[in-house]
Amino acid sequence: MSAEPSSAPAADQAAAAPAASSRASRAPRGLGLYALIVCVLAVAAAVVSFLHGSWLGVVWILLAGLTSNMAWYYLKKSRAARLSSPE
């Protein structure tokens, strides 16, 4: 069995390009939303930890800081990609 390369028409390849670029611009937004969810959960875990008298809440606060920065970065990146796209 010999595998022959598929010869897709140029129109099909051109139609696939915008779909791929729209998926690529949605990826940072999704990552930003996931990071925001993790940030909220980390803050809640820190509050619960401190209420129980544990100093482990400090680790949760550090995680919340990291994920809030990630959320800000990815949401800003998706907004910039959305504004620069021709659509």
Coordinates of N, CA and C in Angstrom, one line a residue:
M1 N 0.8 -1.2 0.0 CA 0.0 0.0 0.0 C 0.9 1.2 0.0
S2 N 0.7 2.1 -1.0 CA 1.4 3.3 -1.0 C 0.5 4.5 -0.6
A3 N 1.1 5.3 0.2 CA 0.3 6.5 0.7 C 0.6 7.6 -0.2
E4 N -0.4 8.1 -0.8 CA -0.3 9.3 -1.7 C -0.7 10.5 -0.9
P5 N 0.1 11.6 -1.1 CA -0.3 12.8 -0.4 C -1.6 13.4 -1.0
S6 N -2.4 13.8 0.0 CA -3.7 14.3 -0.5 C -3.6 15.7 -1.1
S7 N -4.3 15.9 -2.2 CA -4.2 17.2 -2.9 C -5.5 17.9 -2.7
A8 N -5.6 18.6 -1.6 CA -6.7 19.4 -1.3 C -6.7 20.7 -2.1
P9 N -7.9 21.1 -2.6 CA -7.9 22.3 -3.4 C -7.5 23.5 -2.5
A10 N -7.0 24.5 -3.2 CA -6.5 25.7 -2.6 C -7.6 26.4 -1.8
A11 N -8.8 26.4 -2.3 CA -9.9 27.0 -1.6 C -10.2 26.4 -0.2
D12 N -10.0 25.1 -0.1 CA -10.2 24.4 1.1 C -9.1 24.8 2.1
Q13 N -7.9 24.9 1.6 CA -6.8 25.3 2.5 C -7.0 26.8 3.0
A14 N -7.5 27.6 2.1 CA -7.7 29.0 2.4 C -8.8 29.2 3.5
A15 N -9.9 28.3 3.3 CA -11.0 28.4 4.3 C -10.6 27.9 5.6
A16 N -9.6 27.0 5.7 CA -9.2 26.4 7.0 C -8.3 27.4 7.7
A17 N -7.7 28.3 7.1 CA -6.8 29.3 7.7 C -7.5 30.2 8.7
P18 N -8.7 30.8 8.3 CA -9.3 31.7 9.3 C -9.8 30.9 10.5
A19 N -10.3 29.7 10.3 CA -10.8 28.9 11.4 C -9.6 28.6 12.4
A20 N -8.4 28.3 11.9 CA -7.3 28.0 12.7 C -6.9 29.3 13.5
S21 N -6.9 30.4 12.8 CA -6.5 31.7 13.5 C -7.6 32.1 14.6
S22 N -8.8 31.8 14.3 CA -9.8 32.1 15.4 C -9.7 31.2 16.6
R23 N -9.3 29.9 16.3 CA -9.1 29.0 17.4 C -7.8 29.5 18.2
A24 N -6.8 29.9 17.5 CA -5.6 30.4 18.2 C -5.8 31.6 19.0
S25 N -6.8 32.5 18.5 CA -7.0 33.7 19.3 C -7.9 33.4 20.5
R26 N -8.7 32.3 20.5 CA -9.5 32.0 21.6 C -8.7 31.3 22.7
A27 N -7.6 30.7 22.3 CA -6.8 29.9 23.3 C -6.3 30.8 24.5
P28 N -5.8 32.0 24.2 CA -5.4 32.8 25.4 C -6.5 33.2 26.3
R29 N -7.7 33.4 25.7 CA -8.9 33.8 26.5 C -9.3 32.6 27.4
G30 N -9.3 31.4 26.8 CA -9.6 30.3 27.7 C -8.6 30.1 28.8
L31 N -7.3 30.2 28.5 CA -6.3 30.1 29.5 C -6.4 31.2 30.6
G32 N -6.8 32.4 30.2 CA -7.0 33.5 31.1 C -8.2 33.2 32.0
L33 N -9.3 32.6 31.5 CA -10.4 32.3 32.3 C -10.1 31.2 33.3
Y34 N -9.4 30.2 32.8 CA -9.0 29.1 33.7 C -8.1 29.6 34.9
A35 N -7.2 30.5 34.5 CA -6.3 31.1 35.5 C -7.1 31.9 36.5
L36 N -8.1 32.6 36.0 CA -9.0 33.4 36.9 C -9.8 32.5 37.9
I37 N -10.3 31.4 37.4 CA -11.0 30.5 38.2 C -10.0 29.9 39.3
V38 N -8.8 29.5 38.9 CA -7.9 29.0 39.9 C -7.5 30.1 40.9
C39 N -7.4 31.3 40.5 CA -7.1 32.4 41.4 C -8.2 32.6 42.5
V40 N -9.5 32.6 42.0 CA -10.6 32.7 43.0 C -10.6 31.5 43.9
L41 N -10.3 30.3 43.4 CA -10.3 29.1 44.3 C -9.1 29.2 45.3
A42 N -8.0 29.7 44.9 CA -6.9 29.9 45.8 C -7.1 30.9 46.9
V43 N -7.8 32.0 46.5 CA -8.2 32.9 47.6 C -9.1 32.3 48.6
A44 N -10.1 31.6 48.1 CA -11.0 30.9 49.0 C -10.3 29.9 49.9
A45 N -9.4 29.2 49.3 CA -8.6 28.2 50.1 C -7.7 28.9 51.1
A46 N -7.2 30.1 50.8 CA -6.4 30.8 51.7 C -7.3 31.3 52.9
V47 N -8.4 31.8 52.6 CA -9.3 32.3 53.7 C -9.7 31.2 54.6
V48 N -10.1 30.0 54.0 CA -10.4 28.9 54.9 C -9.2 28.4 55.7
S49 N -8.1 28.4 55.1 CA -6.8 28.0 55.8 C -6.5 28.9 57.0
F50 N -6.6 30.2 56.7 CA -6.4 31.2 57.8 C -7.4 31.1 58.9
L51 N -8.7 30.8 58.5 CA -9.7 30.7 59.5 C -9.5 29.5 60.4
H52 N -8.9 28.5 59.9 CA -8.6 27.3 60.7 C -7.3 27.4 61.4
G53 N -6.6 28.5 61.3 CA -5.4 28.8 62.1 C -4.2 28.2 61.5
S54 N -4.2 27.9 60.2 CA -3.0 27.3 59.5 C -2.3 28.4 58.7
W55 N -1.0 28.3 58.8 CA -0.2 29.3 58.0 C 0.0 28.8 56.6
L56 N -0.6 27.7 56.2 CA -0.5 27.2 54.8 C -1.2 28.1 53.9
G57 N -2.1 29.0 54.4 CA -2.7 30.0 53.6 C -1.8 30.9 52.9
V58 N -0.6 31.1 53.4 CA 0.5 31.9 52.7 C 0.8 31.3 51.3
V59 N 0.8 30.0 51.3 CA 1.1 29.3 50.0 C -0.1 29.6 49.0
W60 N -1.3 29.6 49.5 CA -2.5 29.8 48.7 C -2.5 31.3 48.2
I61 N -2.0 32.2 49.1 CA -2.0 33.6 48.6 C -0.9 33.8 47.5
L62 N 0.2 33.1 47.6 CA 1.2 33.2 46.6 C 0.7 32.6 45.3
L63 N 0.0 31.5 45.4 CA -0.6 30.9 44.2 C -1.7 31.8 43.6
A64 N -2.4 32.5 44.4 CA -3.4 33.4 43.9 C -2.7 34.6 43.2
G65 N -1.6 35.1 43.7 CA -0.9 36.1 43.0 C -0.4 35.7 41.7
L66 N 0.2 34.5 41.6 CA 0.7 34.0 40.3 C -0.4 33.8 39.3
T67 N -1.5 33.2 39.7 CA -2.6 33.0 38.7 C -3.3 34.3 38.4
S68 N -3.3 35.3 39.2 CA -4.0 36.5 38.8 C -3.1 37.2 37.8
N69 N -1.8 37.1 37.9 CA -0.9 37.7 36.9 C -1.1 36.9 35.5
M70 N -1.2 35.6 35.6 CA -1.4 34.8 34.4 C -2.8 35.2 33.7
A71 N -3.8 35.3 34.5 CA -5.1 35.7 34.0 C -5.0 37.1 33.3
W72 N -4.4 38.0 34.0 CA -4.3 39.4 33.4 C -3.5 39.3 32.1
Y73 N -2.4 38.5 32.0 CA -1.6 38.4 30.8 C -2.4 37.8 29.7
Y74 N -3.0 36.7 29.9 CA -3.7 36.0 28.8 C -5.0 36.7 28.4
L75 N -5.7 37.4 29.3 CA -6.9 38.1 28.9 C -6.5 39.4 28.1
K76 N -5.4 40.0 28.5 CA -4.9 41.1 27.7 C -4.4 40.7 26.3
K77 N -3.7 39.6 26.3 CA -3.2 39.0 25.0 C -4.4 38.7 24.1
S78 N -5.5 38.1 24.6 CA -6.6 37.8 23.7 C -7.3 39.0 23.2
R79 N -7.4 40.1 24.1 CA -8.0 41.3 23.7 C -7.2 42.0 22.6
A80 N -5.9 42.0 22.7 CA -5.0 42.5 21.7 C -5.2 41.8 20.4
A81 N -5.3 40.5 20.4 CA -5.4 39.7 19.2 C -6.8 39.9 18.6
R82 N -7.8 40.1 19.4 CA -9.1 40.3 18.9 C -9.2 41.7 18.2
L83 N -8.5 42.7 18.8 CA -8.5 44.1 18.2 C -7.7 44.1 16.9
S84 N -6.6 43.3 16.8 CA -5.8 43.4 15.7 C -6.3 42.5 14.5
S85 N -7.2 41.6 14.8 CA -7.7 40.7 13.7 C -8.6 41.5 12.8
P86 N -8.6 41.2 11.5 CA -9.4 42.0 10.5 C -10.9 41.7 10.6
E87 N -11.3 40.7 11.3 CA -12.7 40.3 11.3 C -13.5 41.2 12.2

